[in-house]
Short mmCIF file of C-alpha atoms in Angstrom, two decimals:
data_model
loop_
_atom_site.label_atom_id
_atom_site.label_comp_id
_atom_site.label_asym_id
_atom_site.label_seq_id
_atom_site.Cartn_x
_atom_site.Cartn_y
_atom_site.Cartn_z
CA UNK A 113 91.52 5.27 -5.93
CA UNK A 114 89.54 8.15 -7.06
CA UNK A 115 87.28 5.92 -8.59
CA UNK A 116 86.30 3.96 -5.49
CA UNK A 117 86.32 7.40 -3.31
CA UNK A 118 83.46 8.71 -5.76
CA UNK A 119 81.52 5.41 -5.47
CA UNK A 120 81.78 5.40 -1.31
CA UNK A 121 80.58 8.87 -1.02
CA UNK A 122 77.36 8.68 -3.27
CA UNK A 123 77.21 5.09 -1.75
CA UNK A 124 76.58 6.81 1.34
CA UNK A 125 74.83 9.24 0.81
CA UNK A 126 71.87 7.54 -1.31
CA UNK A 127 71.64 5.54 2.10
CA UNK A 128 71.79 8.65 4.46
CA UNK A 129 68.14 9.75 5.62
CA UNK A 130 68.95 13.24 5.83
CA UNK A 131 68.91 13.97 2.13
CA UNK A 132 65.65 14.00 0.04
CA UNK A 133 65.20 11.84 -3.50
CA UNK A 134 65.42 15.08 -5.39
CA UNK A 135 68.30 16.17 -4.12
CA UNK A 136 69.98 12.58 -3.70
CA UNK A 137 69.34 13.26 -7.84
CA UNK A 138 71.23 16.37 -7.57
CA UNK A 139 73.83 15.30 -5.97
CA UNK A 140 74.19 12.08 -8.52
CA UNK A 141 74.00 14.45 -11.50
CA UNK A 142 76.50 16.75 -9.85
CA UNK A 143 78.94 13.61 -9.41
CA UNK A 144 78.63 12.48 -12.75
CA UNK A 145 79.52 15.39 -14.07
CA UNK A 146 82.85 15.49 -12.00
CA UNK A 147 81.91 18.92 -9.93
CA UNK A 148 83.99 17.00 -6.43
CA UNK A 149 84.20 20.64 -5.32
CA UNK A 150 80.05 21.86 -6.03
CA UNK A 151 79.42 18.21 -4.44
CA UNK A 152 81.25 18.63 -1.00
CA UNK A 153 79.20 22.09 -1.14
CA UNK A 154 75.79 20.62 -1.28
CA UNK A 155 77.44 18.09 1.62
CA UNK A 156 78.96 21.25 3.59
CA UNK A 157 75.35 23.25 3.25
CA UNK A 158 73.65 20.27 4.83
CA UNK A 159 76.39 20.08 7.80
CA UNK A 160 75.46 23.53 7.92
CA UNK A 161 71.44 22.53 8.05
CA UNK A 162 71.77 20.29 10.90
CA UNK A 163 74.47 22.33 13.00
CA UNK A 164 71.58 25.45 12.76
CA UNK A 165 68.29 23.45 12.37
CA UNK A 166 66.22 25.16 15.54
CA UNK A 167 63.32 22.81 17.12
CA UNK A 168 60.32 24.65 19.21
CA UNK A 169 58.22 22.46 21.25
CA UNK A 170 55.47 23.79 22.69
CA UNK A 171 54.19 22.89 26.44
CA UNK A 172 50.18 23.33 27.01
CA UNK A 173 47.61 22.46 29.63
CA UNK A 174 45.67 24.10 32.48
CA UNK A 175 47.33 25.26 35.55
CA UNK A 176 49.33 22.75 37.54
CA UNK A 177 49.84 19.70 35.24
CA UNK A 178 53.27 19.77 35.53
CA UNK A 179 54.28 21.72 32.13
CA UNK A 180 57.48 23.10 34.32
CA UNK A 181 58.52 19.80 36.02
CA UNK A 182 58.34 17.65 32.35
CA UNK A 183 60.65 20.57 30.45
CA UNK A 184 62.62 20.34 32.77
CA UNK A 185 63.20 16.20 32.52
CA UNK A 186 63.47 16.18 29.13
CA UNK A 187 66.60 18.85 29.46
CA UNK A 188 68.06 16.96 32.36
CA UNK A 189 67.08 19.22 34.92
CA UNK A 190 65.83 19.33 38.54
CA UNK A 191 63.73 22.38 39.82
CA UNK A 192 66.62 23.55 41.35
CA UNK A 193 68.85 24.06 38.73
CA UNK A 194 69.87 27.04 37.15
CA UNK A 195 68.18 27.85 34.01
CA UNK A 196 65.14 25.75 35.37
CA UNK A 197 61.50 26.14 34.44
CA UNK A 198 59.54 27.28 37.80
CA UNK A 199 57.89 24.91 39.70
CA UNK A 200 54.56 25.59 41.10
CA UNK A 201 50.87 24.78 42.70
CA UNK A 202 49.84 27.83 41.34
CA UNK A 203 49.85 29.68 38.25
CA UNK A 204 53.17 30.52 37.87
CA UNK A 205 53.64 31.04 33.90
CA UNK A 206 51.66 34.90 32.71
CA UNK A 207 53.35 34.73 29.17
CA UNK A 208 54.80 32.03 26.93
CA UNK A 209 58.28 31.42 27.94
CA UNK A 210 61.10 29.79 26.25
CA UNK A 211 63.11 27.64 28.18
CA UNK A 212 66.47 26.65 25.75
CA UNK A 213 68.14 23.50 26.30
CA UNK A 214 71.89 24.45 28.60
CA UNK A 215 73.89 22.51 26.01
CA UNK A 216 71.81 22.72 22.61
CA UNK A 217 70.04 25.95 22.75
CA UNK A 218 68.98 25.42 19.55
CA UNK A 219 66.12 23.08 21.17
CA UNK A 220 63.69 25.63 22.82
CA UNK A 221 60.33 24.11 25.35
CA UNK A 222 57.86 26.66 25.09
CA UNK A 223 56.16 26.70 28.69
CA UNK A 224 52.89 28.19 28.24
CA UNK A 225 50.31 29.96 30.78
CA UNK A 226 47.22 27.72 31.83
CA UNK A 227 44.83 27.36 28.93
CA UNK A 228 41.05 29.02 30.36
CA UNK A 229 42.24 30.42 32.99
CA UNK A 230 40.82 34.40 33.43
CA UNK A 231 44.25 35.45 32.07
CA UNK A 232 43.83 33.52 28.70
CA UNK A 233 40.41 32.55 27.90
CA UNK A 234 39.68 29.91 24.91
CA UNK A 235 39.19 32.55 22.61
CA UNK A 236 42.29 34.57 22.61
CA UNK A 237 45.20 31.53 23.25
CA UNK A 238 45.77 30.16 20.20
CA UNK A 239 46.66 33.67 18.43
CA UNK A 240 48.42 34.91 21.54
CA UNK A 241 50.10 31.74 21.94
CA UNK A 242 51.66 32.02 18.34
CA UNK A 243 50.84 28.28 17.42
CA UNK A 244 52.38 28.64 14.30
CA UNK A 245 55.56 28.39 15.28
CA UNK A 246 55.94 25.20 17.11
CA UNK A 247 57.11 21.89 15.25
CA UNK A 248 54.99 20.27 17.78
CA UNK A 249 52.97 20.23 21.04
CA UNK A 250 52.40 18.43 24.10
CA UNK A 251 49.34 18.99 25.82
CA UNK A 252 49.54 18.03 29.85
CA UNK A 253 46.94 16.91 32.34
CA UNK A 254 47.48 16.14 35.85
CA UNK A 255 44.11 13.91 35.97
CA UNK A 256 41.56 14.40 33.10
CA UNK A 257 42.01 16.12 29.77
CA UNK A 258 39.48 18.58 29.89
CA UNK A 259 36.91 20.59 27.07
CA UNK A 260 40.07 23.05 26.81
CA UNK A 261 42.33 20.70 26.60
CA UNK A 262 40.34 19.25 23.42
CA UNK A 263 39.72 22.59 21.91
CA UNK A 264 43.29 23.22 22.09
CA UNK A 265 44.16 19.99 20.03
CA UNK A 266 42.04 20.72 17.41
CA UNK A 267 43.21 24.32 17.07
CA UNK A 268 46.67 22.23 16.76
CA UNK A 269 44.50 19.74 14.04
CA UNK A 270 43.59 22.84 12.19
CA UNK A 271 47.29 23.88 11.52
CA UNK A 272 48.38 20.10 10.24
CA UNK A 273 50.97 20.37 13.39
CA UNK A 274 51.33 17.45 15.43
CA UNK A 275 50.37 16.74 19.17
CA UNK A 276 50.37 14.38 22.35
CA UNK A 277 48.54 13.97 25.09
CA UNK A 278 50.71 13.20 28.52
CA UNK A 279 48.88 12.43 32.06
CA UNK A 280 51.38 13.70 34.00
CA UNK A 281 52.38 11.77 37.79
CA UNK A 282 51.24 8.49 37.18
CA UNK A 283 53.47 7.89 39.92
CA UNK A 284 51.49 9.62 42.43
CA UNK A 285 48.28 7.89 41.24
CA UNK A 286 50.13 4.59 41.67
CA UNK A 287 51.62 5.45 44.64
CA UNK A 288 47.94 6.30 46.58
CA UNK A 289 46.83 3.36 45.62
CA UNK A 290 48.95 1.10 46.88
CA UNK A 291 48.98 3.21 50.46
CA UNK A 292 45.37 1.89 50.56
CA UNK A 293 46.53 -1.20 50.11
CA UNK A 294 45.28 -1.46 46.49
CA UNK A 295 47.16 -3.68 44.37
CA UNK A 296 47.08 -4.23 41.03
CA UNK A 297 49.90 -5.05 37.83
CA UNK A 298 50.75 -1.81 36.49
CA UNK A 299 51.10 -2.36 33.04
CA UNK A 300 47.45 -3.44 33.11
CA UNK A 301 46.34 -0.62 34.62
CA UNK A 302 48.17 1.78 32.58
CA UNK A 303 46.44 0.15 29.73
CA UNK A 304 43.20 0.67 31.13
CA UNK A 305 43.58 3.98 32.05
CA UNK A 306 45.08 5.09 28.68
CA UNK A 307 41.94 3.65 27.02
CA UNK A 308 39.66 5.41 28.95
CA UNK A 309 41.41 8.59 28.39
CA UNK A 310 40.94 7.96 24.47
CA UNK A 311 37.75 7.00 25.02
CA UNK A 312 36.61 10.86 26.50
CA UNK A 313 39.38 12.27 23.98
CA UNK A 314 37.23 10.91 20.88
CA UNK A 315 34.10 11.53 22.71
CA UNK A 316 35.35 15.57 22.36
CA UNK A 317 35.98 14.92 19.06
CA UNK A 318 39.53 14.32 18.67
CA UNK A 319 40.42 11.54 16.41
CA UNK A 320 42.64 8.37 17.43
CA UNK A 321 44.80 10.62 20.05
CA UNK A 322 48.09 9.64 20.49
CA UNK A 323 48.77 9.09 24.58
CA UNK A 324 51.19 8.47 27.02
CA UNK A 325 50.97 8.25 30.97
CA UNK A 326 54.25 8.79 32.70
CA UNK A 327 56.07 10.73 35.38
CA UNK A 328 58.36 13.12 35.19
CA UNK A 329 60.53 11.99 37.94
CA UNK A 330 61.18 8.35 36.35
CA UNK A 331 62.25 8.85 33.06
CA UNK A 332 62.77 4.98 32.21
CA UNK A 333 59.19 4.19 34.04
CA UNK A 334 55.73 3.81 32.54
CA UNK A 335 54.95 5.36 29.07
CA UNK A 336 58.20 7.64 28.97
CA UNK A 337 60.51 5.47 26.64
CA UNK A 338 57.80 5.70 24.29
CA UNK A 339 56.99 9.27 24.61
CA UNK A 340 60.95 9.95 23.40
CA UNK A 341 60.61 7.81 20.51
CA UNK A 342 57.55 8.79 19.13
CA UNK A 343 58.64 12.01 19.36
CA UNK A 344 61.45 11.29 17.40
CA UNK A 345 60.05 9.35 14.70
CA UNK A 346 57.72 11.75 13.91
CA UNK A 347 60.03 14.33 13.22
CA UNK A 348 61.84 14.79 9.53
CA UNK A 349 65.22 13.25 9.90
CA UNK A 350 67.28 16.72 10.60
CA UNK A 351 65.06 17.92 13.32
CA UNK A 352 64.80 14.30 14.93
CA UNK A 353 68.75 14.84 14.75
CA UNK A 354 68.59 18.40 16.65
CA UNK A 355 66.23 16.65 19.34
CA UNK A 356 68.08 13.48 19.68
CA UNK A 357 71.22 15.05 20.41
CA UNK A 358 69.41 17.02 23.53
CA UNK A 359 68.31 14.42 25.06
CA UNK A 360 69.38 13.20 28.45
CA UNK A 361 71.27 9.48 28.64
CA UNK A 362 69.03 7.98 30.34
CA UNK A 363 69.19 4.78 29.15
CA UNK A 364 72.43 2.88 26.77
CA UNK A 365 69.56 2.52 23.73
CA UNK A 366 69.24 6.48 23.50
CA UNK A 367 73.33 6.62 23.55
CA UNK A 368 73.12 3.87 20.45
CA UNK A 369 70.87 5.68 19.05
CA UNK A 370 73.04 9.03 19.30
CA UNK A 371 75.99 6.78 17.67
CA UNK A 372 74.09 5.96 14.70
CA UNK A 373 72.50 9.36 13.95
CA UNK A 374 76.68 10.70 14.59
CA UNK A 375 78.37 7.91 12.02
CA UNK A 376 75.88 9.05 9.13
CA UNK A 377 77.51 12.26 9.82
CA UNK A 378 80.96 11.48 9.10
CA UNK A 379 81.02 10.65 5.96
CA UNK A 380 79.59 13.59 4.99
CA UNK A 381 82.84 15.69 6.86
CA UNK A 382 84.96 13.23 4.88
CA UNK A 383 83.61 14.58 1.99
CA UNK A 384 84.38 17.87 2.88
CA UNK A 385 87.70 17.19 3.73
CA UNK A 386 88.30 15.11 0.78
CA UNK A 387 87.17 18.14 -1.97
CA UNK A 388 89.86 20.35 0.11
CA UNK A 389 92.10 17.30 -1.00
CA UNK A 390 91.60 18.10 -4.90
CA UNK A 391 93.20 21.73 -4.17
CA UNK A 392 96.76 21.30 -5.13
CA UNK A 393 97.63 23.95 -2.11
CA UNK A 394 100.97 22.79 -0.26
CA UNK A 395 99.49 22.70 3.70
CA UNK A 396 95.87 23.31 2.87
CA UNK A 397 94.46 19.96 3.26
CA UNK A 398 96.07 19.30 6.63
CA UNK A 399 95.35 22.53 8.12
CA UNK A 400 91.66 21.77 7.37
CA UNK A 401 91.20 18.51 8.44
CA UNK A 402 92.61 19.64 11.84
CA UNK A 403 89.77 22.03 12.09
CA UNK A 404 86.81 19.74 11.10
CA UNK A 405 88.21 16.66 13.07
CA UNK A 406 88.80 19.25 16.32
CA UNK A 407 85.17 20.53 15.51
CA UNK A 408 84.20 16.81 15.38
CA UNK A 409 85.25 15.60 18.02
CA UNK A 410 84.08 18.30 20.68
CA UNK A 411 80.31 18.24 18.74
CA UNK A 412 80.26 14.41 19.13
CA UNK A 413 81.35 14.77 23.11
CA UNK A 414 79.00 17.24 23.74
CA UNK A 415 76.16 14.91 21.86
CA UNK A 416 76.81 11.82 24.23
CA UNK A 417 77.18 13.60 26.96
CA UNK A 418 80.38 13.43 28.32
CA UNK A 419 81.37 17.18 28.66
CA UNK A 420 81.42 18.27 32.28
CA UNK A 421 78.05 20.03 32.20
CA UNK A 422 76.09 17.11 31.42
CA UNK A 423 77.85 14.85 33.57
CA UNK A 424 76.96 17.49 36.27
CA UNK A 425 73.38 17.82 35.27
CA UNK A 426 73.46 14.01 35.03
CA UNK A 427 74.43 13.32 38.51
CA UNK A 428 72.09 16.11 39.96
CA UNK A 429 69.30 13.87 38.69
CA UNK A 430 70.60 10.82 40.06
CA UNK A 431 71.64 11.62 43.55
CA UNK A 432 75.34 10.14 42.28
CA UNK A 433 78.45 11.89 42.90
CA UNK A 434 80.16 13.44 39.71
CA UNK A 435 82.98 11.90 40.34
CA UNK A 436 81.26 8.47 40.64
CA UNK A 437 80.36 8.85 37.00
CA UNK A 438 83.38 10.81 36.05
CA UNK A 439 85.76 7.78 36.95
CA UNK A 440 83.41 5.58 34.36
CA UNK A 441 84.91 7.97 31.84
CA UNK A 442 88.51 6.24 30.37
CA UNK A 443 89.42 7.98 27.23
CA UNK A 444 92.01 10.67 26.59
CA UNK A 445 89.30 12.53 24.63
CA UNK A 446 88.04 13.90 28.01
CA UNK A 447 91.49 16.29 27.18
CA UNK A 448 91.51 19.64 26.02
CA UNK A 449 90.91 18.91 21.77
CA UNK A 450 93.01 20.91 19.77
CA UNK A 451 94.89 20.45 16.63
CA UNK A 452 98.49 19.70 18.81
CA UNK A 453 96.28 16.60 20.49
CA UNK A 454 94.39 15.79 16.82
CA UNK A 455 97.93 15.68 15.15
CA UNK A 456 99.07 13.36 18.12
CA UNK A 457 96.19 10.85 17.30
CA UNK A 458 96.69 11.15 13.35
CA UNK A 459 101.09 9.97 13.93
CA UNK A 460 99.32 6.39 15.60
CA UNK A 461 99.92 3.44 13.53
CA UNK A 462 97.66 3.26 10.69
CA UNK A 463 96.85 6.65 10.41
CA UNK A 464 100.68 7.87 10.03
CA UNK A 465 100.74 5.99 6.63
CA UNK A 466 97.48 8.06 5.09
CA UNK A 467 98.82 11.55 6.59
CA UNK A 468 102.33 10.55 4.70
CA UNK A 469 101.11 9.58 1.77
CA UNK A 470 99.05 12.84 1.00
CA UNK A 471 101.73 15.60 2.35
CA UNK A 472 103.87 13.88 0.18
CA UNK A 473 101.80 14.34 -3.01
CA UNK A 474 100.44 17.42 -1.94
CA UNK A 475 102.64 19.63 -4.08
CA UNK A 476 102.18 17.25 -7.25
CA UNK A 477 99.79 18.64 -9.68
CA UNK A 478 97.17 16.37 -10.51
CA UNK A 479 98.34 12.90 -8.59
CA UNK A 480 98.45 14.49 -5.43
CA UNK A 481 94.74 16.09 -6.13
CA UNK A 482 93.44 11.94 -6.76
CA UNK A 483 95.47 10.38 -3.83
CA UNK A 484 94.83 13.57 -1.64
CA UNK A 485 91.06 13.79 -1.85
CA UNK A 486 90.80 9.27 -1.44
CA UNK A 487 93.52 9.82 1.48
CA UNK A 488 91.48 12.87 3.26
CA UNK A 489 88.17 10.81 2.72
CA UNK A 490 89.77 7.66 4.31
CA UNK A 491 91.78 9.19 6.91
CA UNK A 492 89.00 11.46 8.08
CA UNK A 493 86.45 8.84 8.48
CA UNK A 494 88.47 6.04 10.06
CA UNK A 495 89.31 8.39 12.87
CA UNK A 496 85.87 9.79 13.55
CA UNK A 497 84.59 6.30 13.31
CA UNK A 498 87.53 5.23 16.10
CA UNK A 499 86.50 8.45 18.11
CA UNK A 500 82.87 7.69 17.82
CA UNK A 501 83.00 3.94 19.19
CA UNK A 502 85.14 5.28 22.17
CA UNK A 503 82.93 8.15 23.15
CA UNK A 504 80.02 5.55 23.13
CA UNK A 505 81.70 2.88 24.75
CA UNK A 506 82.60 5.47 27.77
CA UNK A 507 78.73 7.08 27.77
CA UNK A 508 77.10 3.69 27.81
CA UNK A 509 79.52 2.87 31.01
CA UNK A 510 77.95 6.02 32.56
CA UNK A 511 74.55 5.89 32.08
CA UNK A 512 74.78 2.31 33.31
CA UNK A 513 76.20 3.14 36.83
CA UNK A 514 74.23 6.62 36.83
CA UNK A 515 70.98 4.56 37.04
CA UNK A 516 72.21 1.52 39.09
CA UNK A 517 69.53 0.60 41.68
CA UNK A 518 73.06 -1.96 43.01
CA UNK A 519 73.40 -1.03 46.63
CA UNK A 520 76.50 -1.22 45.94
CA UNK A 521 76.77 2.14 43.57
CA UNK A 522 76.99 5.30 45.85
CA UNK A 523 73.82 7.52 45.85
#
């Protein structure tokens, strides 16, 4: 059993993106060598990478794209809200500000003053702006990307940081249009106006700029989808973690992505669990599975946002009623978690068998350390996996009604 524990764990995690060659190496060498307990460290230190990874995206562009209104869609936010960027026609943003995300504040947009205005002219932003300590930027226009707006981006070029351009209420160009009586298939357009944005873009000197025209206000509309995963696939695979995770449900392919980025984590807390196993400690390997599957379970809530904030925050930005989208919710995991309601789920069939099995051979030098660690891995996993699917299930039901144009959803 031991055996076939060992070759599921290195199984995974030569498939897991969030480990490098070298240190896939590492962790092979430290495996063959027998070290379970130095392994689930170099597992636990990488739990520990992605729990404290910090992301800082930085917001640019001259006064009045709409820096404030876009932070605050991509952290589920109306103007409104508390812990809101300001909203303004004027220059309302005199120093770079953070702005953290209200459930991951370890995702921080960077809103920052106009770039050439008097305040901040060309010369000084860049150093006063600290552009060294961004992971990436987005650079805003409300019409035309301007000389600024270029010099900025290849400030950004300079560093070997990455950057977007977003034209910001395409909506409101659309929408003017077709007051006039101006019709015209919007995909097309959008194509044509994206080309003729690169087309001044590499006139300045910027080479094959990456752009996206959206608004906003529609977060499934126009170039938006893209804008998210681009942004994500251009990050390494911890940090695209840390900014996945923040992101509002908007649609059931972000929540499917947030399930597959969560079940590459659970084998790694298996792991963990499963090295506690080897400790022939009457107790110990119970007590500490409680703790990481409590842990688990609350993290993996919060990341498909089903804890009552994001709901809230979530039906703000939908003109739905909370309850509406609470009553999509059917799962007992929406309970307090704590090891009295963990130990509940681990006495159902199928797991009452595993938990028997190792509490038994817990005091038993030797066998119980085999049979504990393969019971911890498998019990450990097959519940988070359970847990996972459910939370999912339950999110995707949300989001769906959330963003029901049905007149028969309330509003």
């Amino acid at each position: 059993m031991f055996i076939c524990f060992r070759r599921e764990t290195m199984a995974s995690s030569s498939q897991s993106g969030y480990f490098s060659q070298q240190e896939i190496n590492k962790l092979q060498t430290t495996y063959d060598q027998g070290g379970l307990s130095e392994f689930a460290t170099q597992i636990g230190k990488k739990l520990n990478d992605i729990e404290n990874a910090k992301l800082n995206i930085a917001v640019t562009g001259e006064t009045g794209a709409g820096k404030s209104t876009f932070i605050n869609a991509m952290r589920g936010l109306r103007g409104c809200d508390e812990g809101a960027a300001k909203i303004g026609n004027i220059e309302t943003t005199m120093e770079r500000t953070p702005y953290k995300h209200p459930t991951f504040p370890n995702v921080c947009f960077w809103d920052m003053p106009g770039v050439g205005s008097l305040e901040f002219p060309m010369n000084d932003y860049v150093s006063k702006m600290e552009f060294t300590t961004y992971d990436f930027f987005i650079i805003i226009s409300q019409n035309r990307f301007t000389e600024n707006d270029a010099n900025v981006a290849k400030e950004i070029q300079n560093l070997g940081k990455k950057f977007y351009f977003v034209r910001s209420q395409i909506d409101n160009a659309f929408s003017s249009s077709e007051r006039q009586g101006v019709y015209f298939d919007r995909m097309t357009e959008l194509d044509k106006m994206k080309q003729n944005i690169s087309c001044g873009l590499t006139k300045a000197g910027i080479s094959k700029p990456i752009i996206f025209l959206i608004s906003s206000l529609s977060l499934n509309e126009f170039h938006f989808p893209q804008l998210r995963e681009t942004l994500l696939n251009n990050l390494d695979k911890i940090k695209k973690d840390v900014l996945l995770m923040s992101l509002p449900n908007t649609t059931v392919k972000i929540v499917e992505l947030k399930r597959a980025q969560l079940k590459e984590r659970i084998w790694m807390l298996a792991t963990v669990s499963a090295a506690v196993g080897v400790l022939p400690v009457p107790g110990l390997t119970v007590a500490v599975n409680l703790g990481i599957l409590v842990a688990a379970i609350i993290g993996f809530r919060k990341s498909l946002g089903l804890d009552d904030a994001s709901l809230q925050r979530l039906a703000n930005v939908t003109k739905k009623p909370v309850e509406f989208l609470k009553a999509e919710v059917r799962t007992p995991l929406m309970d307090e978690i704590n090891k009295e309601f963990v130990t509940k789920m681990l006495l159902r069939p199928g797991f009452a068998a595993v938990s028997a099995v190792e509490m038994v051979l817990d005091p038993i030098p030797i066998i119980g350390s085999i049979f504990g660690a393969a019971s911890s891995f498998a019990m450990i996993s097959k519940l988070l996996t359970d847990v996972l699917d459910d939370l999912v299930e339950n999110a995707q039901r949300v989001v769906t009604v959330a963003f029901a144009t049905d007149p028969g959803h309330p509003q």
